[in-house]
Amino acid sequence: MIDNDRNDPTPRRISTLALTGGGALAVLFLALIAWPLISSNPIGTPTGGANPSSASDTTVGRTMPAQQAAESAVGKNDPAGQADATGGRERAIEQSSQPLSLSDQARNQVKDVISKQRAPPVQQAQFEMMIGSAVPGQVQLQDIPPEITQIMNGYWGDQYVLVQDKLVIVDQHTRRVVAIVPGVA
């Protein structure tokens, strides 16, 4: 008996599946190539603050969120607190985060004091701008002027760095962010 493979439906099904799969892959490939050319948002960055190229004030980098104006009650009221091996002070600083309450008059006074210090502002923070975040050792910090500790009623002995127009106060013992004061530089 002679086999006649021309009438067997199995190779046709395989051919049809291969053509369909190849066509789907071709469409996907073309879509991936064409998307960056026709889209105003080629990498699919979410709108509303996650795009660092916009004028948004909610990020400091590609994926780092930032707080607007905040302070740590522990960092403000207990500047002599020492870091311990278990990270208790770091946790306390982060957990005591609260909105910054600073009057316009006090903010202007802080702005005047900072302008007299002539500390160079950093355009891009190399750390996450949130209360409790660690500031790397390579970031140069300045000692906070006594006038600011009097105006803000706290942060004695701490240090600061200017990031764009924000005063970022850093705990002297743990190098953790304890306050963010916008609009002072």
Short mmCIF file of C-alpha atoms in Angstrom, two decimals:
data_model
loop_
_atom_site.label_atom_id
_atom_site.label_comp_id
_atom_site.label_asym_id
_atom_site.label_seq_id
_atom_site.Cartn_x
_atom_site.Cartn_y
_atom_site.Cartn_z
CA MET A 1 0.00 0.00 0.00
CA ILE A 2 1.27 3.43 -0.96
CA ASP A 3 0.96 6.34 1.46
CA ASN A 4 -0.36 9.51 0.00
CA ASP A 5 0.85 12.40 2.20
CA ARG A 6 -0.93 15.05 0.15
CA ASN A 7 -4.28 14.24 1.74
CA ASP A 8 -3.00 14.11 5.35
CA PRO A 9 -4.43 17.15 7.28
CA THR A 10 -1.68 17.21 9.98
CA PRO A 11 1.04 18.97 7.91
CA ARG A 12 -1.51 21.56 6.79
CA ARG A 13 -2.43 22.36 10.38
CA ILE A 14 1.22 22.72 11.30
CA SER A 15 1.82 25.00 8.32
CA THR A 16 -1.20 27.11 9.19
CA LEU A 17 -0.07 27.44 12.82
CA ALA A 18 3.46 28.35 11.74
CA LEU A 19 2.19 31.02 9.34
CA THR A 20 -0.18 32.46 11.95
CA GLY A 21 2.52 32.52 14.64
CA GLY A 22 5.04 34.06 12.27
CA GLY A 23 2.53 36.73 11.26
CA ALA A 24 1.81 37.56 14.90
CA LEU A 25 5.54 37.87 15.64
CA ALA A 26 6.01 40.11 12.61
CA VAL A 27 3.20 42.43 13.75
CA LEU A 28 4.64 42.57 17.29
CA PHE A 29 8.12 43.30 15.97
CA LEU A 30 6.84 46.10 13.73
CA ALA A 31 4.83 47.57 16.62
CA LEU A 32 7.91 47.63 18.85
CA ILE A 33 9.90 49.41 16.17
CA ALA A 34 7.15 51.86 15.24
CA TRP A 35 6.04 52.77 18.80
CA PRO A 36 8.99 55.06 19.66
CA LEU A 37 8.66 56.78 16.30
CA ILE A 38 4.96 57.65 16.60
CA SER A 39 4.55 58.09 20.37
CA SER A 40 5.28 61.25 22.36
CA ASN A 41 6.01 58.99 25.35
CA PRO A 42 8.19 56.24 23.83
CA ILE A 43 9.23 54.54 27.07
CA GLY A 44 5.79 54.64 28.66
CA THR A 45 6.66 56.82 31.66
CA PRO A 46 3.54 57.52 33.75
CA THR A 47 2.29 61.10 33.67
CA GLY A 48 1.85 63.27 36.72
CA GLY A 49 5.31 63.57 38.18
CA ALA A 50 7.30 60.48 37.38
CA ASN A 51 9.00 61.97 34.36
CA PRO A 52 12.19 63.77 35.44
CA SER A 53 12.36 65.80 32.24
CA SER A 54 9.20 67.69 33.15
CA ALA A 55 8.94 70.52 35.63
CA SER A 56 7.48 68.21 38.23
CA ASP A 57 8.51 68.63 41.85
CA THR A 58 7.72 65.09 42.94
CA THR A 59 10.84 63.29 41.81
CA VAL A 60 14.54 63.68 42.20
CA GLY A 61 15.57 61.07 39.68
CA ARG A 62 14.06 58.54 37.37
CA THR A 63 12.33 56.54 40.11
CA MET A 64 12.89 58.37 43.38
CA PRO A 65 9.87 60.03 44.96
CA ALA A 66 10.38 63.24 46.92
CA GLN A 67 8.54 64.91 49.75
CA GLN A 68 7.54 68.51 49.30
CA ALA A 69 7.87 70.01 52.79
CA ALA A 70 8.33 67.81 55.82
CA GLU A 71 10.27 67.42 59.01
CA SER A 72 11.08 64.78 61.61
CA ALA A 73 10.07 65.51 65.18
CA VAL A 74 12.91 63.30 66.46
CA GLY A 75 15.49 64.99 64.23
CA LYS A 76 14.25 68.41 65.25
CA ASN A 77 13.86 67.94 68.99
CA ASP A 78 16.62 65.41 69.78
CA PRO A 79 19.72 66.44 67.84
CA ALA A 80 22.05 64.82 70.38
CA GLY A 81 20.54 61.37 69.86
CA GLN A 82 23.17 58.85 68.84
CA ALA A 83 22.88 56.19 66.16
CA ASP A 84 22.83 52.63 67.45
CA ALA A 85 23.65 49.29 65.89
CA THR A 86 19.99 48.29 65.63
CA GLY A 87 18.99 51.35 63.60
CA GLY A 88 16.63 52.69 66.25
CA ARG A 89 17.41 56.36 65.61
CA GLU A 90 17.06 55.93 61.86
CA ARG A 91 13.63 54.33 62.32
CA ALA A 92 12.57 57.01 64.80
CA ILE A 93 13.55 59.77 62.37
CA GLU A 94 11.62 58.17 59.52
CA GLN A 95 8.54 57.32 61.60
CA SER A 96 8.25 60.80 63.10
CA SER A 97 7.84 62.44 59.69
CA GLN A 98 5.21 65.16 59.62
CA PRO A 99 4.27 68.08 57.38
CA LEU A 100 6.50 71.11 57.82
CA SER A 101 4.74 74.01 59.51
CA LEU A 102 6.71 77.14 58.73
CA SER A 103 5.12 80.55 58.32
CA ASP A 104 5.88 82.68 55.29
CA GLN A 105 7.75 85.12 57.52
CA ALA A 106 9.92 82.33 58.98
CA ARG A 107 10.51 80.90 55.50
CA ASN A 108 11.69 84.33 54.30
CA GLN A 109 14.01 84.62 57.31
CA VAL A 110 15.48 81.19 56.52
CA LYS A 111 15.89 82.26 52.90
CA ASP A 112 17.78 85.40 53.97
CA VAL A 113 20.13 83.44 56.24
CA ILE A 114 20.81 80.82 53.55
CA SER A 115 21.53 83.47 50.91
CA LYS A 116 24.20 84.97 53.18
CA GLN A 117 25.88 81.56 53.56
CA ARG A 118 26.61 81.31 49.83
CA ALA A 119 26.46 77.52 49.89
CA PRO A 120 26.33 76.19 46.33
CA PRO A 121 23.06 74.42 45.50
CA VAL A 122 23.11 70.89 44.11
CA GLN A 123 20.98 70.52 40.97
CA GLN A 124 20.36 66.77 41.27
CA ALA A 125 20.21 64.99 44.62
CA GLN A 126 22.24 61.80 44.84
CA PHE A 127 19.84 60.50 47.47
CA GLU A 128 16.13 60.03 47.97
CA MET A 129 14.57 63.30 49.11
CA MET A 130 12.38 61.88 51.85
CA ILE A 131 12.50 62.09 55.63
CA GLY A 132 14.68 59.29 56.98
CA SER A 133 16.62 58.72 53.75
CA ALA A 134 20.38 58.32 54.04
CA VAL A 135 22.62 60.98 52.50
CA PRO A 136 25.78 59.45 50.98
CA GLY A 137 29.16 60.41 52.40
CA GLN A 138 30.28 62.01 49.13
CA VAL A 139 27.55 64.68 49.42
CA GLN A 140 29.18 67.74 50.96
CA LEU A 141 27.19 69.10 53.90
CA GLN A 142 27.42 72.51 55.58
CA ASP A 143 26.92 73.19 59.29
CA ILE A 144 23.50 74.68 59.86
CA PRO A 145 23.71 78.34 60.95
CA PRO A 146 22.52 79.05 64.52
CA GLU A 147 20.02 81.58 63.14
CA ILE A 148 18.16 78.81 61.34
CA THR A 149 18.00 76.67 64.47
CA GLN A 150 16.45 79.64 66.27
CA ILE A 151 13.98 80.41 63.48
CA MET A 152 12.91 76.77 63.12
CA ASN A 153 13.22 76.03 66.87
CA GLY A 154 15.31 72.89 66.42
CA TYR A 155 18.03 71.08 64.49
CA TRP A 156 20.88 72.29 66.73
CA GLY A 157 24.21 70.98 65.49
CA ASP A 158 22.76 69.43 62.33
CA GLN A 159 23.97 70.03 58.79
CA TYR A 160 22.35 70.96 55.50
CA VAL A 161 22.64 70.81 51.74
CA LEU A 162 20.77 72.90 49.19
CA VAL A 163 19.07 70.86 46.49
CA GLN A 164 17.70 73.17 43.80
CA ASP A 165 15.54 75.57 45.85
CA LYS A 166 15.15 73.28 48.88
CA LEU A 167 16.99 73.35 52.18
CA VAL A 168 17.58 69.72 53.17
CA ILE A 169 18.52 69.37 56.83
CA VAL A 170 20.54 66.26 57.67
CA ASP A 171 20.98 64.60 61.10
CA GLN A 172 24.59 65.02 62.21
CA HIS A 173 24.95 61.49 63.62
CA THR A 174 23.12 59.32 61.10
CA ARG A 175 23.30 61.43 57.90
CA ARG A 176 19.54 60.96 57.53
CA VAL A 177 17.25 63.63 56.08
CA VAL A 178 15.31 65.21 58.95
CA ALA A 179 13.68 68.19 57.21
CA ILE A 180 12.95 69.50 53.73
CA VAL A 181 12.18 73.21 53.42
CA PRO A 182 11.22 74.23 49.86
CA GLY A 183 11.56 77.68 48.36
CA VAL A 184 14.50 79.00 50.38
CA ALA A 185 17.42 78.96 47.96
#
